Coordinates of C-alpha atoms in Angstrom, one line a residue:
M1 CA 124.6 114.6 141.2
P2 CA 125.6 111.4 142.6
H3 CA 127.2 109.0 140.5
G4 CA 124.9 106.4 141.5
L5 CA 121.9 108.1 140.2
V6 CA 123.7 109.2 136.9
T7 CA 124.4 105.2 136.5
R8 CA 120.8 104.4 136.7
L9 CA 119.6 107.3 134.7
R10 CA 122.0 106.0 131.9
R11 CA 120.7 102.6 132.6
A12 CA 116.7 103.9 132.4
V13 CA 117.7 105.6 128.9
H14 CA 119.4 102.7 127.7
R15 CA 116.3 100.3 128.4
A16 CA 113.9 102.8 127.0
R17 CA 115.9 103.3 123.8
V18 CA 116.1 99.6 123.3
V19 CA 112.4 99.1 124.0
T20 CA 111.6 101.6 121.5
V21 CA 114.0 100.2 118.8
R22 CA 112.2 96.7 119.4
F23 CA 108.7 98.0 119.2
T24 CA 109.7 100.3 115.9
R25 CA 111.3 97.1 114.3
R26 CA 108.4 94.8 115.2
S27 CA 105.7 97.4 114.0
V28 CA 107.8 98.1 110.7
A29 CA 108.0 94.0 110.3
Q30 CA 104.2 93.8 110.9
W31 CA 103.4 96.6 108.7
R32 CA 105.7 94.9 105.6
S33 CA 104.1 91.5 106.3
S34 CA 100.4 92.8 106.0
M35 CA 98.9 94.3 102.9
Q36 CA 95.6 94.8 104.5
L37 CA 97.7 97.2 107.5
R38 CA 99.5 99.0 104.9
V39 CA 96.4 99.9 102.9
V40 CA 94.8 101.0 106.1
T41 CA 97.5 103.1 107.2
T42 CA 97.9 104.9 104.0
A43 CA 94.2 105.7 103.5
L44 CA 94.3 107.1 107.2
A45 CA 97.5 109.0 106.5
I46 CA 95.8 110.5 103.1
G47 CA 92.3 110.8 105.1
L48 CA 94.4 112.6 108.1
A49 CA 96.1 114.9 105.6
A50 CA 93.0 115.9 103.8
I51 CA 91.0 116.3 106.9
V52 CA 93.6 118.6 108.4
V53 CA 93.8 120.7 105.2
L54 CA 90.0 120.9 105.2
G55 CA 89.4 121.8 109.1
L56 CA 92.2 124.5 108.8
Y57 CA 90.5 126.2 105.5
L58 CA 87.2 125.8 107.4
S59 CA 88.5 127.2 110.5
T60 CA 89.9 130.2 109.0
S61 CA 86.8 131.2 106.8
V62 CA 84.4 130.7 109.7
R63 CA 87.1 132.8 112.4
D64 CA 87.5 135.5 109.5
G65 CA 83.7 135.5 108.5
I66 CA 82.7 135.9 112.4
Y67 CA 85.2 138.7 113.2
E68 CA 84.6 140.5 109.9
Q69 CA 81.2 140.5 110.6
R70 CA 81.2 141.5 114.2
L71 CA 83.9 144.2 113.4
A72 CA 81.3 145.9 110.7
A73 CA 78.6 145.7 113.3
I74 CA 80.8 147.5 115.8
D75 CA 82.0 150.2 113.4
R76 CA 78.7 150.9 112.4
E77 CA 77.4 151.0 116.2
A78 CA 80.4 153.3 117.5
A79 CA 79.5 155.4 114.8
R80 CA 75.9 155.9 115.6
L81 CA 77.0 156.4 119.0
T82 CA 79.4 159.1 118.5
E83 CA 76.8 160.9 116.4
Q84 CA 74.2 160.6 119.0
V85 CA 76.8 162.2 121.5
A86 CA 77.7 164.8 119.2
E87 CA 74.2 165.7 118.5
S88 CA 73.5 166.0 122.2
F89 CA 76.9 168.1 122.9
S90 CA 75.6 170.6 119.9
D91 CA 72.2 171.0 121.1
T92 CA 73.2 172.2 124.6
A93 CA 75.0 175.6 125.0
T94 CA 77.3 175.2 128.1
T95 CA 79.9 177.8 129.1
S96 CA 80.4 176.8 132.7
D97 CA 82.8 173.6 133.7
G98 CA 79.9 172.6 136.1
A99 CA 77.4 172.5 133.4
L100 CA 79.8 170.8 131.2
Q101 CA 80.4 168.2 134.0
I102 CA 76.9 167.3 134.0
L103 CA 76.7 167.4 130.3
L104 CA 79.5 164.6 129.9
R105 CA 77.9 162.7 133.0
D106 CA 74.5 162.5 131.3
S107 CA 75.6 161.5 127.7
I108 CA 77.7 158.7 129.2
A109 CA 74.6 157.7 131.3
T110 CA 72.5 157.9 128.0
L111 CA 74.9 155.7 126.1
A112 CA 75.0 153.1 128.9
S113 CA 71.2 153.0 129.2
T114 CA 70.6 152.7 125.3
G115 CA 69.3 149.2 124.6
G116 CA 70.5 148.8 121.0
S117 CA 74.4 149.2 122.5
T118 CA 76.7 146.2 123.0
A119 CA 79.6 148.1 124.3
E120 CA 81.0 146.6 127.8
A121 CA 82.4 150.1 128.9
Y122 CA 82.5 153.7 127.7
F123 CA 85.3 156.6 128.3
L124 CA 85.1 160.2 127.9
L125 CA 88.4 161.6 128.2
H126 CA 89.7 165.1 127.8
E127 CA 91.7 165.5 124.8
M128 CA 95.3 164.7 125.4
G129 CA 97.6 167.5 125.5
T130 CA 94.9 170.1 126.7
T131 CA 93.9 171.6 129.8
V132 CA 91.8 169.6 132.1
R133 CA 88.6 171.4 132.8
V134 CA 86.1 168.7 134.3
S135 CA 86.8 165.1 135.4
D136 CA 87.0 162.3 132.6
I137 CA 83.8 160.2 132.7
V138 CA 84.5 156.4 132.6
T139 CA 82.2 153.4 133.3
R140 CA 85.2 150.8 133.8
P141 CA 87.8 152.9 135.8
D142 CA 89.9 149.7 136.4
L143 CA 90.3 149.4 132.6
T144 CA 91.2 153.1 131.9
D145 CA 95.0 152.7 132.1
V146 CA 95.0 149.1 130.8
I147 CA 92.9 149.7 127.6
I148 CA 93.3 153.2 127.0
T149 CA 97.0 153.5 126.5
D150 CA 99.0 156.4 125.2
E151 CA 99.7 154.4 122.1
V152 CA 95.8 154.1 121.7
R153 CA 95.3 157.4 122.3
T154 CA 97.9 158.7 120.0
A155 CA 96.6 156.8 117.1
N156 CA 93.0 158.1 117.7
L157 CA 94.0 161.6 117.5
A158 CA 96.5 161.0 114.6
S159 CA 93.9 158.9 112.3
D160 CA 92.3 161.2 109.7
D161 CA 89.2 158.8 109.9
D162 CA 86.2 159.5 112.0
Q163 CA 86.9 156.5 114.4
V164 CA 89.8 154.1 114.7
L165 CA 89.4 150.3 115.8
Q166 CA 92.3 148.5 117.4
A167 CA 92.3 145.1 119.2
V168 CA 93.0 144.7 122.7
G169 CA 92.7 142.3 125.7
I170 CA 90.3 142.8 128.2
P171 CA 91.0 141.2 131.7
S172 CA 88.7 138.8 133.2
R173 CA 86.4 139.9 135.9
Q174 CA 87.1 136.7 137.6
A175 CA 90.2 136.1 139.5
N176 CA 91.5 133.5 136.9
G177 CA 94.2 135.7 135.1
M178 CA 92.4 135.3 131.8
V179 CA 92.2 137.8 129.1
L180 CA 89.3 138.3 126.7
P181 CA 89.8 139.1 123.4
G182 CA 88.2 142.8 122.5
V183 CA 88.0 145.8 120.4
I184 CA 88.3 149.3 121.4
V185 CA 86.9 152.1 119.2
G186 CA 87.8 155.8 119.6
S187 CA 87.1 158.7 118.1
T188 CA 86.7 162.8 119.2
V189 CA 83.7 165.0 119.7
Q190 CA 83.3 168.8 120.5
A191 CA 81.8 169.0 124.0
A192 CA 81.9 172.8 124.0
P193 CA 83.8 175.8 122.3
G194 CA 87.3 175.1 123.6
A195 CA 86.4 171.8 125.0
R196 CA 87.3 168.6 122.8
Y197 CA 86.9 165.2 124.3
E198 CA 88.0 161.7 123.1
I199 CA 85.4 158.9 123.4
Y200 CA 86.3 155.2 123.3
Y201 CA 83.7 152.1 123.3
L202 CA 85.2 149.0 124.7
Y203 CA 83.7 145.7 122.9
S204 CA 84.0 142.2 124.2
L205 CA 84.7 139.6 121.4
E206 CA 84.0 136.7 124.0
P207 CA 80.7 135.5 122.2
E208 CA 82.5 135.2 119.0
Q209 CA 85.5 133.5 120.8
E210 CA 83.3 131.0 122.2
T211 CA 81.2 130.4 118.7
L212 CA 84.7 129.8 117.3
S213 CA 85.5 127.6 119.8
F214 CA 82.4 125.4 119.3
V215 CA 83.0 125.5 115.9
H216 CA 86.7 124.1 116.1
R217 CA 85.2 121.5 118.5
V218 CA 82.6 120.8 116.0
L219 CA 85.2 120.5 113.3
L220 CA 87.6 118.3 115.7
A221 CA 85.0 115.9 116.5
G222 CA 83.8 115.6 113.0
G223 CA 87.0 115.1 111.9
F224 CA 88.0 112.4 114.2
G225 CA 84.7 110.8 113.3
M226 CA 85.6 111.1 109.4
L227 CA 88.7 109.6 110.2
A228 CA 87.4 106.6 112.1
L229 CA 84.6 105.9 109.5
L230 CA 87.3 106.1 106.9
G231 CA 89.4 103.4 108.8
V232 CA 86.7 101.2 109.5
V233 CA 85.6 101.4 105.7
T234 CA 89.1 100.7 104.3
W235 CA 89.6 98.0 106.8
T236 CA 86.3 96.4 105.6
M237 CA 87.3 97.1 102.0
A238 CA 90.7 95.7 102.4
R239 CA 89.3 92.8 104.1
Q240 CA 87.1 91.9 101.4
T241 CA 90.0 92.2 98.9
V242 CA 93.0 90.7 100.9
T243 CA 90.7 87.8 102.4
P244 CA 90.5 85.8 99.0
V245 CA 94.0 86.4 98.4
T246 CA 95.0 84.6 101.8
R247 CA 92.9 81.8 101.1
A248 CA 94.4 81.3 97.8
A249 CA 98.1 81.6 99.3
T250 CA 96.8 78.9 102.0
V251 CA 95.5 76.8 99.3
A252 CA 98.4 77.0 97.2
E253 CA 100.4 76.0 100.2
R254 CA 98.5 73.0 101.0
L255 CA 98.8 71.9 97.1
A256 CA 102.4 72.2 97.4
E257 CA 102.3 70.2 100.3
G258 CA 100.7 67.4 98.5
H259 CA 97.1 67.8 99.6
L260 CA 95.7 68.0 95.8
S261 CA 92.0 67.6 97.0
E262 CA 92.3 71.3 98.5
R263 CA 90.1 74.0 96.8
M264 CA 89.4 77.6 97.1
P265 CA 86.1 78.2 98.8
G266 CA 83.8 81.5 97.4
A267 CA 83.7 80.3 93.7
R268 CA 79.9 81.2 93.6
G269 CA 79.1 84.6 92.2
T270 CA 79.7 86.8 89.6
D271 CA 82.3 89.5 90.9
E272 CA 86.3 89.3 90.6
M273 CA 87.2 87.4 93.7
A274 CA 84.5 84.6 92.5
S275 CA 86.2 84.7 89.2
L276 CA 89.6 84.3 91.0
A277 CA 88.6 81.5 93.1
R278 CA 87.0 79.5 89.9
S279 CA 90.1 80.2 88.0
F280 CA 92.3 79.0 91.0
N281 CA 90.0 75.8 91.5
E282 CA 90.1 75.0 87.7
M283 CA 93.9 75.2 87.8
A284 CA 94.1 73.2 90.8
E285 CA 91.9 70.4 89.1
S286 CA 94.0 70.4 86.2
L287 CA 97.2 70.1 88.1
Q288 CA 95.8 67.3 90.2
D289 CA 94.8 65.6 86.8
Q290 CA 98.2 66.0 85.4
I291 CA 99.8 64.5 88.6
R292 CA 97.2 61.6 88.5
R293 CA 98.2 60.9 85.0
M294 CA 101.8 61.1 85.8
E295 CA 101.7 58.7 88.7
E296 CA 99.6 56.4 86.6
L297 CA 102.3 56.5 84.1
S298 CA 105.2 56.3 86.4
A299 CA 103.2 53.2 88.0
M300 CA 103.1 51.6 84.4
Q301 CA 106.6 52.6 83.8
R302 CA 107.4 50.8 87.0
R303 CA 105.5 47.7 85.9
F304 CA 107.2 47.5 82.6
V305 CA 110.8 48.0 84.1
S306 CA 109.8 45.1 87.0
D307 CA 108.5 42.6 84.2
V308 CA 111.1 43.1 81.6
S309 CA 113.9 42.9 84.3
H310 CA 112.2 39.5 85.4
E311 CA 111.5 38.0 82.1
L312 CA 115.2 39.1 80.9
R313 CA 116.6 36.6 83.7
T314 CA 115.5 33.3 82.3
P315 CA 117.0 33.8 78.9
L316 CA 120.1 35.4 80.8
T317 CA 120.7 32.4 82.8
T318 CA 120.4 30.3 79.5
I319 CA 123.1 32.6 78.0
R320 CA 125.3 32.6 80.8
M321 CA 125.2 28.7 81.2
A322 CA 126.0 28.5 77.2
S323 CA 128.8 31.3 77.7
E324 CA 130.4 29.4 80.8
I325 CA 130.6 26.2 78.8
I326 CA 132.2 28.2 75.8
H327 CA 134.5 30.0 78.3
E328 CA 135.5 26.4 79.8
S329 CA 136.7 25.4 76.3
R330 CA 138.3 28.4 75.1
H331 CA 141.7 26.7 75.3
Q332 CA 140.7 24.3 72.5
M333 CA 139.7 27.3 70.6
D334 CA 142.2 29.5 68.6
E335 CA 143.2 32.7 70.1
D336 CA 140.3 35.0 68.4
A337 CA 137.5 32.5 69.5
A338 CA 139.2 32.1 73.0
R339 CA 139.2 36.2 73.0
S340 CA 135.6 36.1 72.0
A341 CA 134.5 33.7 74.5
E342 CA 136.2 36.0 77.3
L343 CA 134.6 39.2 76.1
L344 CA 131.2 37.4 76.0
L345 CA 131.6 36.1 79.5
G346 CA 132.6 39.6 80.4
Q347 CA 129.5 41.2 78.7
I348 CA 127.2 38.9 80.3
D349 CA 128.6 39.7 83.7
R350 CA 128.0 43.3 82.6
F351 CA 124.4 42.8 81.6
E352 CA 123.5 40.9 84.8
S353 CA 124.9 44.2 86.9
L354 CA 122.7 46.5 84.8
L355 CA 119.8 43.9 85.3
A356 CA 120.3 44.1 89.1
D357 CA 120.5 47.9 89.1
L358 CA 117.4 47.8 87.2
L359 CA 115.5 45.6 89.5
E360 CA 117.0 47.5 92.5
I361 CA 115.6 50.7 90.9
S362 CA 112.3 49.1 90.3
R363 CA 112.1 48.0 93.8
F364 CA 113.0 51.4 95.5
D365 CA 110.5 53.1 93.0
A366 CA 107.7 50.6 94.2
G367 CA 108.7 51.4 97.8
A368 CA 109.5 47.7 98.5
A369 CA 112.9 48.5 99.3
V370 CA 114.5 51.7 101.5
L371 CA 118.0 53.0 101.5
D372 CA 120.0 51.8 104.2
A373 CA 122.4 54.5 104.4
E374 CA 125.4 54.5 106.6
R375 CA 128.4 56.9 107.1
R376 CA 131.6 55.5 105.1
D377 CA 134.7 56.6 103.6
L378 CA 134.4 57.8 100.1
R379 CA 138.1 57.0 99.2
D380 CA 137.4 53.1 99.7
V381 CA 134.6 53.2 97.5
V382 CA 136.9 55.1 94.6
M383 CA 139.5 52.8 95.2
S384 CA 136.8 49.8 94.8
V385 CA 135.6 51.1 91.5
V386 CA 139.1 51.6 90.0
E387 CA 139.9 48.2 90.9
Q388 CA 136.9 46.7 89.1
A389 CA 137.2 48.9 86.1
A390 CA 141.0 48.3 85.6
P391 CA 140.8 45.3 83.6
L392 CA 138.6 47.2 81.0
A393 CA 140.6 50.1 81.1
K394 CA 143.8 47.9 80.4
T395 CA 142.0 46.5 77.2
K396 CA 140.9 50.0 76.1
D397 CA 144.4 51.3 76.5
V398 CA 143.4 53.7 79.1
Q399 CA 145.5 54.8 82.0
V400 CA 143.5 55.4 85.2
S401 CA 145.2 57.6 88.1
V402 CA 143.6 58.7 91.6
R403 CA 144.3 61.3 93.8
L404 CA 142.7 61.0 97.1
P405 CA 142.7 63.3 99.8
D406 CA 144.7 63.0 102.9
S407 CA 141.6 63.3 105.6
D408 CA 138.6 61.3 105.4
A409 CA 135.9 62.1 102.8
A410 CA 132.7 60.4 104.8
A411 CA 129.5 60.8 103.3
D412 CA 126.0 59.0 104.1
F413 CA 125.3 56.3 101.5
D414 CA 124.3 52.7 101.0
P415 CA 127.3 50.7 100.1
A416 CA 125.4 47.6 98.9
G417 CA 125.1 48.8 95.2
S418 CA 127.2 51.9 95.1
S419 CA 130.4 50.0 93.8
A420 CA 128.7 48.3 91.0
S421 CA 126.8 50.9 90.2
C422 CA 129.7 53.5 89.9
A423 CA 131.8 50.8 88.0
T424 CA 128.8 49.9 85.5
S425 CA 128.4 53.8 84.7
W426 CA 132.0 54.0 84.2
S427 CA 132.3 51.2 81.9
T428 CA 129.3 52.5 79.7
R429 CA 130.7 56.1 79.5
S430 CA 134.4 54.2 78.5
S431 CA 132.8 51.7 76.1
T432 CA 134.0 53.6 73.1
P433 CA 137.9 53.0 72.6
R434 CA 140.3 55.8 73.0
S435 CA 143.6 56.2 74.4
G436 CA 145.0 59.1 76.8
R437 CA 144.7 59.6 80.6
S438 CA 141.6 59.6 82.7
R439 CA 141.1 61.1 86.1

């Protein structure tokens, strides 16, 4: 085989494999993501298995019933015909070969003209192993060697019963090579003294085969019809069950996105799905009410913080003016009073920083201010906070050491209030005197 053709074949096989794998993965993913599809496929698989088992059972039962009834009728008919031939032989005393030949021919002609016989062909043969006195009489010479084989004749002669039945294949008269099912029935009769013959009847089972084929077609069509009906019923029931769940999931997603007015349809009714819709809508209403209350409380909290912050600025300004006057006169005071004046001014500065942060938080909560973030190095912020907190650390007898990374530690933040906020938070955590090292 040429190398180019081999390469093209390999590529074609590879593409077919890739397409098959992709299709399988998409089908599996779709099957996993759709509960309705899983329910329908499961029901169809179970239904298909049940239909196949039931169809096999019915087909086998019908086949056995048809063939058993036909074989019983064939056995009775062949016994009757054999008895008729035996009576005609016993009523006629023949001694010459010519008279015996006429008797055999007349017997087969009588069988062929009998209106109650359904046999396809008749064969009257001399007993195997005996001397041929007259010619054999057959109605289908073309089937003698095909149907009446030595095995059939041996079984007929060896049978202890009056007759033996054996299944055979009958070549069709048409030139299509078909072989039709049939049954050969054999027995022996005494035609004349010293002249024993084998008689065979060939019956075709083509009508029964056609009946069985018709039954198979009906069963197959009925099975496909039942499978299609099962698929439609399962799809409808699954859709009625899954659709409300899908709607509930969609409404839940809308609620999670902040659309609190969304509600699940189909709340009217008395079935389980209507109960689910009502319960879901009641939960959504309760959730909306709770969130509304939380928003009102949050708004009240923001107003309270803003009002308190604004109200505290006036007395804080007065206190600062008085503390600055006292701080400027600290040189005229004793050491303890001077130290107290310094601490008073420092705490007032801290209080103003806390108040400024509180006002800033209220402005952000109210939406009056937005975060002005920019990319800065966090190492500068850390050093600024350490420098601001160094005096407080010294008074608390706390040693502060900083280990900074060699590379940049950049981050997006608003540098306006970051240093003051960090310093205030640090000083708040360090308000209790302690000794030791802090990192």
